[in-house]
């Protein structure tokens, strides 16, 4: 019996709370992408919604719960996508949302957080600095601190992707999941291990931000001093112990990829699938590029988790 | 009582034949795009599938019918998207598919038609030349000629988009539909006029390929001598009388847009929605750009009908 912080019944119930706009996202085989990668590739597309990432699946649960509890405000630290999603879900339910982000976060993400009506506070330093500041705002104002991956709603929301994959799991062999804090990996992983145990759950993280992957391999929390990757969505340094515990139960592997592979992955997704994606969403393709023998002739699903990218950076990256 | 070649019951039945992968596509409000356009914009995204356009909704019906009839082959002329879609639907059902296309069609579309296992024959001249050649192949080989817009299945397939829009029609005021042969406009238009008559149905065509729009305004078929537009997907010259008859009943307006607006539309869809689209899919945004007062503060749906674009051309178009 699979024991993690997640629960299948709660995840199924979550589907009734999340705005349907974020559910049942496209899942389709993309042979034009699979051909150069030497395997069958299916894309699970999480970007065709108002926040352009999967994160609203979780913030819908958070905001709905806060609203049920009569709470009026919430704060989160965000690399960009969680802030947009919480801004969207919060504004729909009359919640005041404060987002703390690093000044280094992509300008496009910051602009969109503001446009969603959230209060945006910028801090010097990286995502972990933003996390500290958000915690301090929550204490001062007595409001809910929303923490990605730590808060079970964020994992349960992401886990609804797993339900959608499990419906068609008989057709594929492995799923590649971008690994940051671990909400998506533990959520999707839990559902697949419960409903489709034959599917290999492979987490992918950049070499430049390897904390959770190293922790998974050593089976204990390994923090890192810095994070240096273009994949801003997964650039955490302090793995959360409870999330690592779950990840150890549901992931079959965790691999690291080079920045050059992430860029090559973004370029291939544009050229062969017509998709503009943020770097985190290209981690799966990067993993196939770095280890083609592992995936040869298998059917692999990669979750395209976000498309919030600064176009100036993007054009420089994908330029041939 | 709305009388066109289309029938609501048949369209509803079509949903049971079309691979679910092509149905229930994302429909979401994109404020980042609406803000610079001065109205609320929702996107109906028809590109997240193996053929990157809406055309498979129709070819699924065609191929299924041929297969039920024990037929083994079909031929079509295509500007690119119909050929891919018929290739996909045909190969799933063991049909030999021949596609005739203009040598001027985007290389990306031609490559993908070949990759889908269809036999590709290229002709000099434009789409109308391809149409003649396809008809002659059909006669010679005694096989089914699949004609976009003329064949009712292509309209019924497109009409299933209308069913999906009608479910949420209370929230929007107008829908912008790319107009070429008229399958999408008559199909979606029929369903909306039947189920949501308050929604304004606006067809959009390039000034460079205005045959159907001119015909709609003059209420009789007007052919043109040439078609000159980057929107290759809608570049027909000979409107089909029966399709025009239907369009006269279901469209509230048909407007023409400049090439520069199509390009600006593609650029805005990339910048504000993160979407790579082919020119035909930007016609709706182009229409808003050319007549912002008409749409000010209204809620408009634009159907993003395809993303099969040559990236070299695309980069030149959207370059700031």
Coordinates of C-alpha atoms in Angstrom, one line a residue:
Chain A
X1 CA 0.0 0.0 0.0
X2 CA 1.4 3.3 -1.1
X3 CA 1.7 5.7 1.8
X4 CA 2.5 9.3 1.0
X5 CA 0.9 12.5 2.1
X6 CA -1.4 12.2 -0.9
X7 CA -4.7 10.4 -1.0
X8 CA -6.5 9.2 -4.2
X9 CA -9.9 10.1 -2.9
X10 CA -8.9 13.6 -2.0
X11 CA -7.3 14.0 -5.5
X12 CA -10.5 12.8 -7.2
X13 CA -12.5 15.2 -5.0
X14 CA -10.1 18.0 -6.0
X15 CA -11.4 17.7 -9.6
X16 CA -14.7 19.0 -8.5
X17 CA -13.2 22.2 -7.0
X18 CA -10.8 23.2 -9.7
X19 CA -12.2 25.3 -12.5
X20 CA -12.7 22.9 -15.4
X21 CA -10.7 25.3 -17.6
X22 CA -7.6 23.8 -16.0
X23 CA -8.6 20.2 -16.2
X24 CA -8.5 17.6 -19.0
X25 CA -5.8 19.4 -20.8
X26 CA -4.6 18.1 -24.2
X27 CA -2.7 14.9 -24.3
X28 CA -1.5 14.0 -27.8
X29 CA 1.2 12.0 -29.5
X30 CA 3.6 14.2 -31.4
X31 CA 5.4 12.1 -34.0
X32 CA 7.2 15.1 -35.5
X33 CA 8.9 15.5 -32.1
X34 CA 9.3 11.8 -31.4
X35 CA 11.1 11.1 -34.7
X36 CA 14.3 13.1 -34.1
X37 CA 14.2 11.8 -30.5
X38 CA 14.1 8.2 -31.5
X39 CA 11.0 7.3 -29.4
X40 CA 7.3 7.9 -29.3
X41 CA 6.6 11.2 -27.5
X42 CA 3.2 12.4 -26.2
X43 CA 2.7 15.8 -24.9
X44 CA 0.6 16.7 -21.9
X45 CA 0.0 20.4 -22.5
X46 CA -0.5 22.5 -19.3
X47 CA -0.1 26.0 -20.9
X48 CA -3.5 26.6 -22.7
X49 CA -5.1 28.4 -19.8
X50 CA -5.2 32.0 -18.4
X51 CA -2.0 31.5 -16.3
X52 CA 0.0 29.4 -18.8
X53 CA 1.1 26.8 -16.3
X54 CA -0.3 23.8 -14.3
X55 CA -0.1 25.7 -11.0
X56 CA -3.7 26.9 -11.0
X57 CA -4.8 23.3 -10.4
X58 CA -3.2 23.7 -6.9
X59 CA -4.1 27.3 -6.2
X60 CA -7.8 26.6 -7.1
X61 CA -7.8 24.2 -4.1
X62 CA -5.9 26.7 -1.9
X63 CA -8.2 29.6 -2.7
X64 CA -11.3 27.6 -2.5
X65 CA -10.4 26.3 1.0
X66 CA -9.5 29.8 2.2
X67 CA -12.7 31.2 0.9
X68 CA -14.6 28.4 2.6
X69 CA -12.8 29.3 5.8
X70 CA -13.8 33.0 5.4
X71 CA -10.2 34.0 5.1
X72 CA -9.5 37.2 3.1
X73 CA -5.9 37.1 2.2
X74 CA -2.9 34.9 1.3
X75 CA 0.8 35.4 0.6
X76 CA 3.2 33.2 -1.4
X77 CA 6.7 33.3 -2.6
X78 CA 6.9 32.5 -6.2
X79 CA 9.4 32.0 -9.0
X80 CA 6.6 33.4 -11.1
X81 CA 4.1 30.7 -12.0
X82 CA 2.6 30.1 -8.5
X83 CA 2.1 33.8 -8.0
X84 CA 0.2 34.1 -11.3
X85 CA -1.9 31.1 -10.4
X86 CA -2.7 32.3 -6.9
X87 CA -3.4 35.7 -8.2
X88 CA -5.9 34.3 -10.7
X89 CA -7.6 31.9 -8.2
X90 CA -7.6 34.4 -5.4
X91 CA -9.1 37.3 -7.5
X92 CA -11.9 35.0 -8.6
X93 CA -12.8 34.5 -4.9
X94 CA -12.2 38.0 -3.6
X95 CA -9.0 37.2 -1.8
X96 CA -6.2 39.7 -1.4
X97 CA -3.1 38.0 -2.7
X98 CA 0.5 39.1 -2.1
X99 CA 3.3 37.6 -4.1
X100 CA 6.9 37.8 -3.1
X101 CA 9.4 37.2 -5.9
X102 CA 13.0 37.6 -6.7
X103 CA 14.0 40.7 -8.7
X104 CA 15.7 38.2 -10.9
X105 CA 12.5 36.5 -12.0
X106 CA 11.5 36.9 -15.6
X107 CA 9.9 40.3 -16.2
X108 CA 7.1 38.6 -18.1
X109 CA 6.1 36.6 -15.1
X110 CA 6.2 39.6 -12.8
X111 CA 4.2 41.8 -15.2
X112 CA 1.5 39.1 -15.3
X113 CA 1.3 38.7 -11.5
X114 CA 0.7 42.5 -11.3
X115 CA -1.9 42.3 -14.1
X116 CA -3.8 39.7 -12.2
X117 CA -4.3 42.2 -9.4
X118 CA -1.9 40.7 -6.9
X119 CA 0.3 42.8 -4.8
X120 CA 3.9 42.1 -5.9
X121 CA 6.9 42.6 -3.6
X122 CA 10.3 42.1 -5.0
X123 CA 13.4 41.0 -3.0
X124 CA 17.0 40.9 -3.8
X125 CA 18.4 37.5 -4.0
X126 CA 16.9 34.2 -5.2
X127 CA 13.8 32.3 -4.6
X128 CA 14.8 31.2 -1.1
X129 CA 15.0 34.8 -0.1
X130 CA 11.5 35.4 -1.4
X131 CA 10.4 32.4 0.6
X132 CA 11.7 33.9 3.9
X133 CA 10.1 37.2 3.2
X134 CA 6.8 35.7 2.4
X135 CA 6.9 33.8 5.6
X136 CA 7.6 37.0 7.5
X137 CA 4.7 38.8 5.8
X138 CA 2.4 35.9 6.7
X139 CA 3.4 36.1 10.4
X140 CA 3.1 39.9 10.5
X141 CA -0.3 40.1 8.9
X142 CA -1.6 36.8 10.3
X143 CA -2.5 35.5 6.8
X144 CA -2.1 32.2 5.2
X145 CA 1.3 31.5 3.7
X146 CA 0.9 29.3 0.6
X147 CA 4.0 27.2 0.2
X148 CA 4.5 25.3 -3.1
X149 CA 5.1 21.6 -2.6
X150 CA 4.9 21.8 1.3
X151 CA 1.1 22.6 1.2
X152 CA -0.7 19.5 0.3
X153 CA -3.2 21.4 -1.9
X154 CA -0.4 22.2 -4.4
X155 CA 0.5 18.5 -4.6
X156 CA -3.1 17.4 -4.9
X157 CA -3.8 19.9 -7.6
X158 CA -0.8 18.7 -9.6
X159 CA -1.9 15.2 -8.9
X160 CA -5.0 15.7 -11.0
X161 CA -2.7 15.7 -14.0
X162 CA -1.9 12.1 -12.9
X163 CA -5.6 11.1 -13.0
X164 CA -5.7 12.3 -16.6
X165 CA -2.6 10.5 -17.5
X166 CA -3.7 7.3 -15.8
X167 CA -6.8 7.1 -18.0
X168 CA -4.5 6.4 -21.0
X169 CA -1.6 4.9 -19.1
X170 CA -1.9 1.6 -21.0
X171 CA -0.4 3.3 -24.0
X172 CA 2.8 4.7 -22.5
X173 CA 5.8 3.4 -20.7
X174 CA 7.3 6.4 -18.9
X175 CA 6.4 9.9 -17.8
X176 CA 9.0 12.7 -17.6
X177 CA 8.3 15.3 -14.9
X178 CA 10.1 18.6 -14.2
X179 CA 11.4 18.5 -10.6
X180 CA 11.6 21.6 -8.5
X181 CA 10.0 21.6 -5.0
X182 CA 8.3 18.3 -5.9
X183 CA 4.6 19.1 -5.9
X184 CA 4.2 17.9 -9.5
X185 CA 6.5 14.9 -9.2
X186 CA 4.9 13.6 -5.9
X187 CA 1.4 14.4 -7.1
X188 CA 1.6 12.8 -10.5
X189 CA 3.9 10.1 -9.2
X190 CA 1.5 9.1 -6.4
X191 CA -1.4 8.7 -8.8
X192 CA 0.6 6.8 -11.4
X193 CA 2.1 4.4 -8.8
X194 CA -1.4 3.8 -7.5
X195 CA -3.3 3.4 -10.7
X196 CA -0.6 2.5 -13.3
X197 CA 2.3 1.1 -11.5
X198 CA 3.9 -0.1 -14.7
X199 CA 4.6 3.4 -15.9
X200 CA 8.1 4.6 -15.0
X201 CA 8.1 7.9 -13.2
X202 CA 11.2 9.9 -14.0
X203 CA 11.9 13.3 -12.5
X204 CA 14.2 15.7 -14.3
X205 CA 16.1 18.6 -12.8
X206 CA 18.9 20.9 -14.1
X207 CA 22.5 20.2 -13.1
X208 CA 22.5 23.9 -12.0
X209 CA 19.7 23.3 -9.4
X210 CA 20.2 19.7 -8.3
X211 CA 19.1 19.8 -4.6
X212 CA 16.1 17.5 -4.8
X213 CA 17.6 15.1 -7.2
X214 CA 20.7 14.7 -5.0
X215 CA 18.5 14.3 -2.0
X216 CA 16.5 11.6 -3.8
X217 CA 19.7 9.7 -4.6
X218 CA 21.2 10.0 -1.2
X219 CA 17.8 9.5 0.5
X220 CA 18.3 12.5 2.8
X221 CA 17.9 16.2 2.4
X222 CA 20.8 17.8 0.6
X223 CA 20.6 21.6 0.4
X224 CA 22.8 23.6 -2.1
X225 CA 24.4 26.9 -1.7
X226 CA 23.3 28.3 -4.9
X227 CA 21.1 27.6 -7.9
X228 CA 22.2 28.5 -11.4
X229 CA 19.9 27.6 -14.2
X230 CA 17.7 29.2 -16.8
X231 CA 14.9 26.9 -15.6
X232 CA 13.8 29.5 -13.1
X233 CA 10.6 27.5 -12.3
X234 CA 12.6 24.7 -10.6
X235 CA 15.5 26.6 -9.1
X236 CA 15.0 25.8 -5.3
X237 CA 17.8 25.0 -3.0
X238 CA 16.2 23.6 0.2
X239 CA 14.2 20.4 -0.4
X240 CA 11.3 19.9 2.0
X241 CA 11.8 16.7 4.0
X242 CA 8.2 15.6 3.8
X243 CA 8.2 16.0 0.1
X244 CA 11.4 14.1 -0.3
X245 CA 9.9 11.3 1.7
X246 CA 7.0 11.1 -0.7
X247 CA 9.3 11.4 -3.7
X248 CA 11.3 8.4 -2.5
X249 CA 8.1 6.4 -2.6
X250 CA 6.8 7.4 -6.0
X251 CA 9.7 8.3 -8.3
X252 CA 11.6 5.5 -10.2
X253 CA 14.4 7.8 -11.0
X254 CA 15.6 11.4 -10.8
X255 CA 18.1 12.7 -13.4
X256 CA 20.0 15.9 -14.0
X257 CA 20.4 17.6 -17.4
X258 CA 22.7 20.3 -18.8
X259 CA 21.6 23.8 -19.7
X260 CA 22.5 23.2 -23.3
X261 CA 20.1 20.3 -23.4
X262 CA 17.3 22.4 -21.9
X263 CA 17.9 24.9 -24.7
X264 CA 18.0 22.2 -27.3
X265 CA 14.7 20.9 -25.9
X266 CA 13.1 24.3 -26.1
X267 CA 14.2 24.6 -29.7
X268 CA 12.9 21.1 -30.6
X269 CA 9.5 21.9 -29.0
X270 CA 9.3 25.0 -31.1
X271 CA 10.5 23.4 -34.4
X272 CA 8.6 20.1 -34.2
X273 CA 5.6 20.8 -32.0
X274 CA 5.1 24.6 -32.6
X275 CA 5.2 25.2 -28.8
X276 CA 6.8 28.1 -27.0
X277 CA 7.7 26.8 -23.6
X278 CA 9.6 28.0 -20.6
X279 CA 12.9 26.2 -19.8
X280 CA 11.3 24.0 -17.0
X281 CA 8.9 22.6 -19.6
X282 CA 11.8 21.4 -21.8
X283 CA 13.4 19.3 -19.1
X284 CA 11.7 16.1 -20.3
X285 CA 12.9 16.5 -23.8
X286 CA 16.4 17.4 -22.5
X287 CA 16.4 14.1 -20.6
X288 CA 15.6 12.2 -23.7
X289 CA 18.3 14.1 -25.6
X290 CA 20.9 13.2 -23.0
X291 CA 20.1 9.5 -22.8
X292 CA 18.4 8.4 -26.0
X293 CA 19.2 4.7 -25.5
X294 CA 17.1 4.7 -22.4
X295 CA 14.1 5.8 -24.2
X296 CA 14.6 4.2 -27.7
X297 CA 11.4 2.9 -29.1
X298 CA 9.5 3.5 -25.9
X299 CA 6.5 5.7 -25.5
X300 CA 7.2 8.6 -23.2
X301 CA 4.9 11.4 -22.0
X302 CA 6.4 14.7 -21.2
X303 CA 4.4 17.3 -19.2
X304 CA 4.7 20.8 -20.7
X305 CA 4.2 22.5 -17.4
X306 CA 4.5 26.2 -18.3
X307 CA 5.0 28.8 -21.1
X308 CA 5.8 31.9 -19.2
X309 CA 9.0 33.0 -20.7
X310 CA 10.6 36.3 -21.4
X311 CA 10.6 36.5 -25.2
X312 CA 13.9 38.3 -25.4
X313 CA 15.6 35.5 -23.6
X314 CA 13.6 32.9 -25.5
X315 CA 14.6 34.2 -28.9
X316 CA 18.3 34.2 -27.9
X317 CA 18.0 30.7 -26.6
X318 CA 16.2 29.2 -29.6
X319 CA 18.0 31.1 -32.3
X320 CA 19.5 28.5 -34.6
Chain B
X1 CA -36.1 27.6 -38.7
X2 CA -32.5 27.6 -39.8
X3 CA -32.1 25.7 -43.0
X4 CA -28.6 25.0 -44.2
X5 CA -26.9 21.8 -45.4
X6 CA -26.0 21.2 -41.8
X7 CA -28.1 19.4 -39.2
X8 CA -27.6 19.7 -35.4
X9 CA -28.4 16.0 -34.7
X10 CA -25.8 14.9 -37.3
X11 CA -23.2 17.2 -35.7
X12 CA -23.9 15.9 -32.3
X13 CA -23.6 12.3 -33.6
X14 CA -20.3 13.4 -35.2
X15 CA -18.8 13.8 -31.7
X16 CA -19.1 10.1 -31.2
X17 CA -17.0 9.3 -34.4
X18 CA -14.2 11.9 -34.0
X19 CA -11.2 10.7 -32.0
X20 CA -11.7 12.4 -28.6
X21 CA -8.2 13.8 -28.9
X22 CA -9.6 16.4 -31.3
X23 CA -12.6 17.3 -29.2
X24 CA -13.2 19.6 -26.2
X25 CA -10.2 21.7 -27.0
X26 CA -9.1 24.5 -24.6
X27 CA -11.3 27.6 -24.4
X28 CA -9.9 30.2 -22.2
X29 CA -9.9 33.9 -21.6
X30 CA -6.5 35.6 -22.3
X31 CA -6.5 38.9 -20.6
X32 CA -2.9 39.6 -21.5
X33 CA -4.0 39.6 -25.1
X34 CA -7.3 41.3 -24.5
X35 CA -5.8 44.2 -22.7
X36 CA -3.9 45.7 -25.7
X37 CA -6.8 44.9 -28.0
X38 CA -9.3 46.8 -25.7
X39 CA -11.7 44.0 -25.3
X40 CA -12.1 40.6 -23.6
X41 CA -10.6 37.9 -25.7
X42 CA -11.0 34.2 -25.3
X43 CA -9.0 31.7 -27.3
X44 CA -10.4 28.5 -28.7
X45 CA -7.2 26.5 -29.3
X46 CA -7.3 24.0 -32.2
X47 CA -3.6 23.3 -32.5
X48 CA -2.8 21.0 -29.6
X49 CA -3.2 17.7 -31.5
X50 CA -1.2 15.6 -33.8
X51 CA -2.1 17.5 -36.9
X52 CA -1.9 21.0 -35.4
X53 CA -5.2 22.2 -36.9
X54 CA -9.0 21.7 -36.5
X55 CA -9.2 19.9 -39.8
X56 CA -9.0 16.4 -38.3
X57 CA -12.5 16.9 -36.8
X58 CA -13.7 16.7 -40.4
X59 CA -11.3 14.1 -41.8
X60 CA -12.2 11.8 -38.9
X61 CA -15.8 11.7 -40.2
X62 CA -14.7 11.3 -43.8
X63 CA -12.3 8.4 -43.1
X64 CA -14.7 6.7 -40.8
X65 CA -17.4 6.8 -43.4
X66 CA -15.0 5.5 -46.1
X67 CA -13.9 2.7 -43.8
X68 CA -17.5 1.8 -43.1
X69 CA -18.1 1.6 -46.8
X70 CA -15.2 -0.7 -47.3
X71 CA -13.3 1.9 -49.4
X72 CA -9.6 1.7 -49.5
X73 CA -8.4 5.1 -50.7
X74 CA -9.1 8.8 -50.9
X75 CA -7.5 11.8 -52.5
X76 CA -7.7 15.5 -51.6
X77 CA -6.3 18.8 -52.7
X78 CA -4.9 20.7 -49.7
X79 CA -3.3 23.9 -48.8
X80 CA -1.5 21.8 -46.2
X81 CA -3.8 21.2 -43.2
X82 CA -6.5 19.1 -44.8
X83 CA -3.8 16.9 -46.2
X84 CA -2.2 16.3 -42.9
X85 CA -5.5 15.6 -41.2
X86 CA -6.7 13.2 -43.9
X87 CA -3.3 11.5 -43.8
X88 CA -3.7 11.1 -40.0
X89 CA -7.3 9.9 -40.1
X90 CA -6.7 7.7 -43.1
X91 CA -3.6 6.0 -41.8
X92 CA -5.5 5.1 -38.6
X93 CA -8.1 3.3 -40.7
X94 CA -5.8 1.7 -43.3
X95 CA -6.8 4.0 -46.1
X96 CA -4.4 5.0 -48.9
X97 CA -4.4 8.7 -48.9
X98 CA -3.1 10.9 -51.8
X99 CA -2.7 14.6 -51.3
X100 CA -2.2 17.1 -54.1
X101 CA -0.7 20.4 -53.0
X102 CA 0.8 23.4 -54.6
X103 CA 4.5 23.5 -54.8
X104 CA 4.1 26.9 -53.1
X105 CA 2.6 25.4 -50.0
X106 CA 4.8 25.8 -46.8
X107 CA 7.5 23.2 -46.7
X108 CA 6.6 22.4 -43.1
X109 CA 3.1 21.3 -44.1
X110 CA 4.4 19.3 -47.1
X111 CA 7.0 17.5 -44.9
X112 CA 4.3 16.6 -42.3
X113 CA 1.9 15.2 -45.0
X114 CA 4.7 12.9 -46.2
X115 CA 5.6 11.9 -42.7
X116 CA 2.0 10.9 -42.0
X117 CA 2.4 8.3 -44.8
X118 CA 0.3 10.0 -47.4
X119 CA 1.3 10.0 -51.0
X120 CA 2.1 13.6 -51.9
X121 CA 1.8 15.0 -55.4
X122 CA 2.9 18.6 -56.1
X123 CA 1.6 20.8 -58.8
X124 CA 2.7 24.1 -60.2
X125 CA 0.3 26.9 -59.6
X126 CA -2.0 27.6 -56.7
X127 CA -4.5 25.7 -54.6
X128 CA -7.1 25.7 -57.4
X129 CA -4.7 23.9 -59.7
X130 CA -4.2 21.3 -57.0
X131 CA -8.0 21.0 -56.8
X132 CA -8.3 20.2 -60.5
X133 CA -5.5 17.6 -60.3
X134 CA -7.0 15.9 -57.3
X135 CA -10.3 15.6 -59.1
X136 CA -8.7 14.1 -62.1
X137 CA -6.8 11.5 -59.9
X138 CA -10.2 10.6 -58.3
X139 CA -11.7 10.0 -61.6
X140 CA -8.8 8.0 -63.0
X141 CA -8.5 5.8 -59.9
X142 CA -12.2 5.7 -59.1
X143 CA -11.5 6.8 -55.5
X144 CA -13.2 9.3 -53.2
X145 CA -12.3 12.9 -53.8
X146 CA -12.4 14.7 -50.5
X147 CA -13.3 18.3 -51.0
X148 CA -13.0 20.8 -48.1
X149 CA -16.1 22.8 -47.5
X150 CA -18.0 21.1 -50.3
X151 CA -18.1 17.7 -48.5
X152 CA -20.6 17.9 -45.7
X153 CA -18.3 16.0 -43.3
X154 CA -15.7 18.7 -43.4
X155 CA -18.4 21.2 -42.3
X156 CA -19.9 18.9 -39.7
X157 CA -16.5 18.2 -38.2
X158 CA -15.8 21.9 -37.9
X159 CA -19.3 22.4 -36.5
X160 CA -18.4 20.4 -33.5
X161 CA -16.3 23.4 -32.5
X162 CA -19.6 25.2 -32.4
X163 CA -21.1 22.8 -30.0
X164 CA -18.2 23.4 -27.6
X165 CA -18.5 27.1 -27.9
X166 CA -22.3 27.0 -27.5
X167 CA -21.9 25.5 -24.1
X168 CA -20.3 28.7 -22.8
X169 CA -21.9 31.1 -25.2
X170 CA -23.7 33.0 -22.5
X171 CA -20.3 34.5 -21.6
X172 CA -19.3 36.0 -25.0
X173 CA -20.7 38.4 -27.6
X174 CA -19.0 37.5 -30.8
X175 CA -16.9 34.8 -32.5
X176 CA -14.3 35.5 -35.1
X177 CA -13.8 32.7 -37.7
X178 CA -11.2 32.5 -40.4
X179 CA -12.9 32.2 -43.7
X180 CA -11.5 30.2 -46.6
X181 CA -13.7 27.7 -48.3
X182 CA -16.3 28.1 -45.6
X183 CA -16.4 24.8 -43.8
X184 CA -15.5 26.3 -40.4
X185 CA -17.6 29.4 -40.8
X186 CA -20.7 27.6 -41.9
X187 CA -20.2 24.7 -39.5
X188 CA -19.6 26.9 -36.4
X189 CA -22.0 29.5 -37.6
X190 CA -24.9 27.0 -38.0
X191 CA -24.5 25.7 -34.5
X192 CA -24.2 29.1 -32.9
X193 CA -27.2 30.5 -34.8
X194 CA -29.2 27.4 -33.7
X195 CA -28.1 27.3 -30.1
X196 CA -26.8 30.8 -29.3
X197 CA -28.4 33.2 -31.8
X198 CA -27.3 36.2 -29.7
X199 CA -23.6 35.6 -30.6
X200 CA -22.4 37.6 -33.5
X201 CA -20.7 35.4 -36.1
X202 CA -18.0 37.3 -37.9
X203 CA -16.0 35.8 -40.7
X204 CA -12.5 37.2 -41.5
X205 CA -10.6 36.8 -44.7
X206 CA -7.5 38.5 -46.1
X207 CA -7.9 41.3 -48.6
X208 CA -5.5 39.3 -50.8
X209 CA -7.9 36.4 -51.0
X210 CA -11.4 38.0 -50.8
X211 CA -13.5 35.7 -53.0
X212 CA -15.9 34.3 -50.4
X213 CA -16.2 37.6 -48.5
X214 CA -17.0 39.5 -51.7
X215 CA -19.5 36.8 -52.6
X216 CA -21.2 37.0 -49.2
X217 CA -21.6 40.8 -49.5
X218 CA -22.9 40.6 -53.1
X219 CA -25.0 37.5 -52.3
X220 CA -23.7 35.6 -55.4
X221 CA -20.5 33.8 -56.2
X222 CA -17.6 36.1 -57.1
X223 CA -14.5 34.3 -58.2
X224 CA -11.1 36.0 -58.3
X225 CA -8.3 35.7 -60.7
X226 CA -5.6 35.3 -58.1
X227 CA -5.0 35.0 -54.4
X228 CA -2.1 36.7 -52.8
X229 CA -1.8 36.4 -49.0
X230 CA 0.5 34.8 -46.5
X231 CA -2.6 33.1 -45.0
X232 CA -2.2 30.1 -47.2
X233 CA -4.9 28.2 -45.4
X234 CA -7.6 30.4 -46.7
X235 CA -6.3 31.3 -50.1
X236 CA -9.1 29.9 -52.4
X237 CA -10.4 31.7 -55.4
X238 CA -13.6 29.9 -56.3
X239 CA -16.4 29.9 -53.7
X240 CA -18.7 26.9 -53.7
X241 CA -22.3 28.0 -54.4
X242 CA -23.9 25.7 -51.8
X243 CA -21.4 26.8 -49.1
X244 CA -22.1 30.5 -49.9
X245 CA -25.8 29.8 -49.6
X246 CA -25.2 28.5 -46.1
X247 CA -22.9 31.3 -45.2
X248 CA -25.5 33.8 -46.1
X249 CA -27.8 32.2 -43.5
X250 CA -25.4 31.9 -40.6
X251 CA -22.8 34.7 -40.8
X252 CA -23.6 38.2 -39.4
X253 CA -20.7 39.7 -41.2
X254 CA -17.6 39.0 -43.3
X255 CA -14.7 41.4 -43.2
X256 CA -11.4 41.7 -45.0
X257 CA -8.0 42.4 -43.3
X258 CA -4.6 43.6 -44.5
X259 CA -1.5 41.4 -44.5
X260 CA 0.2 43.8 -42.0
X261 CA -2.7 43.2 -39.6
X262 CA -2.3 39.5 -39.9
X263 CA 1.4 39.8 -39.1
X264 CA 0.7 42.1 -36.2
X265 CA -1.9 39.5 -35.0
X266 CA 0.6 36.7 -35.1
X267 CA 3.1 38.8 -33.2
X268 CA 0.5 39.6 -30.5
X269 CA -0.5 36.0 -30.1
X270 CA 3.2 35.1 -29.6
X271 CA 3.9 38.0 -27.2
X272 CA 0.8 38.0 -25.1
X273 CA -0.4 34.4 -25.4
X274 CA 2.8 32.5 -26.0
X275 CA 1.2 30.9 -29.1
X276 CA 2.9 30.2 -32.4
X277 CA 0.2 30.3 -35.0
X278 CA -0.1 30.2 -38.8
X279 CA -1.3 33.3 -40.5
X280 CA -4.9 32.0 -40.9
X281 CA -5.2 31.6 -37.2
X282 CA -4.3 35.3 -36.7
X283 CA -7.2 36.6 -38.8
X284 CA -9.4 37.2 -35.8
X285 CA -6.9 39.3 -33.9
X286 CA -6.2 41.1 -37.2
X287 CA -9.9 42.0 -37.4
X288 CA -10.0 43.4 -33.9
X289 CA -6.8 45.4 -34.6
X290 CA -8.5 47.0 -37.7
X291 CA -11.7 47.9 -36.0
X292 CA -11.1 48.2 -32.3
X293 CA -14.3 50.4 -31.8
X294 CA -16.5 47.6 -33.0
X295 CA -15.1 45.2 -30.3
X296 CA -14.4 47.7 -27.5
X297 CA -15.4 46.2 -24.1
X298 CA -17.1 43.2 -25.7
X299 CA -16.1 39.6 -25.2
X300 CA -14.8 38.0 -28.3
X301 CA -13.8 34.4 -29.1
X302 CA -11.2 33.8 -31.7
X303 CA -10.6 30.3 -33.0
X304 CA -6.9 29.5 -33.3
X305 CA -7.4 27.1 -36.2
X306 CA -3.8 26.0 -37.0
X307 CA -0.1 26.3 -36.1
X308 CA 1.5 24.7 -39.2
X309 CA 3.9 27.5 -40.2
X310 CA 7.3 27.5 -41.7
X311 CA 9.5 28.8 -38.9
X312 CA 11.8 30.7 -41.3
X313 CA 8.9 32.7 -42.6
X314 CA 7.4 33.0 -39.1
X315 CA 10.5 34.4 -37.6
X316 CA 10.7 37.0 -40.3
X317 CA 7.1 38.0 -39.8
X318 CA 7.2 38.3 -36.0
X319 CA 10.6 39.8 -35.7
X320 CA 10.1 43.1 -33.8

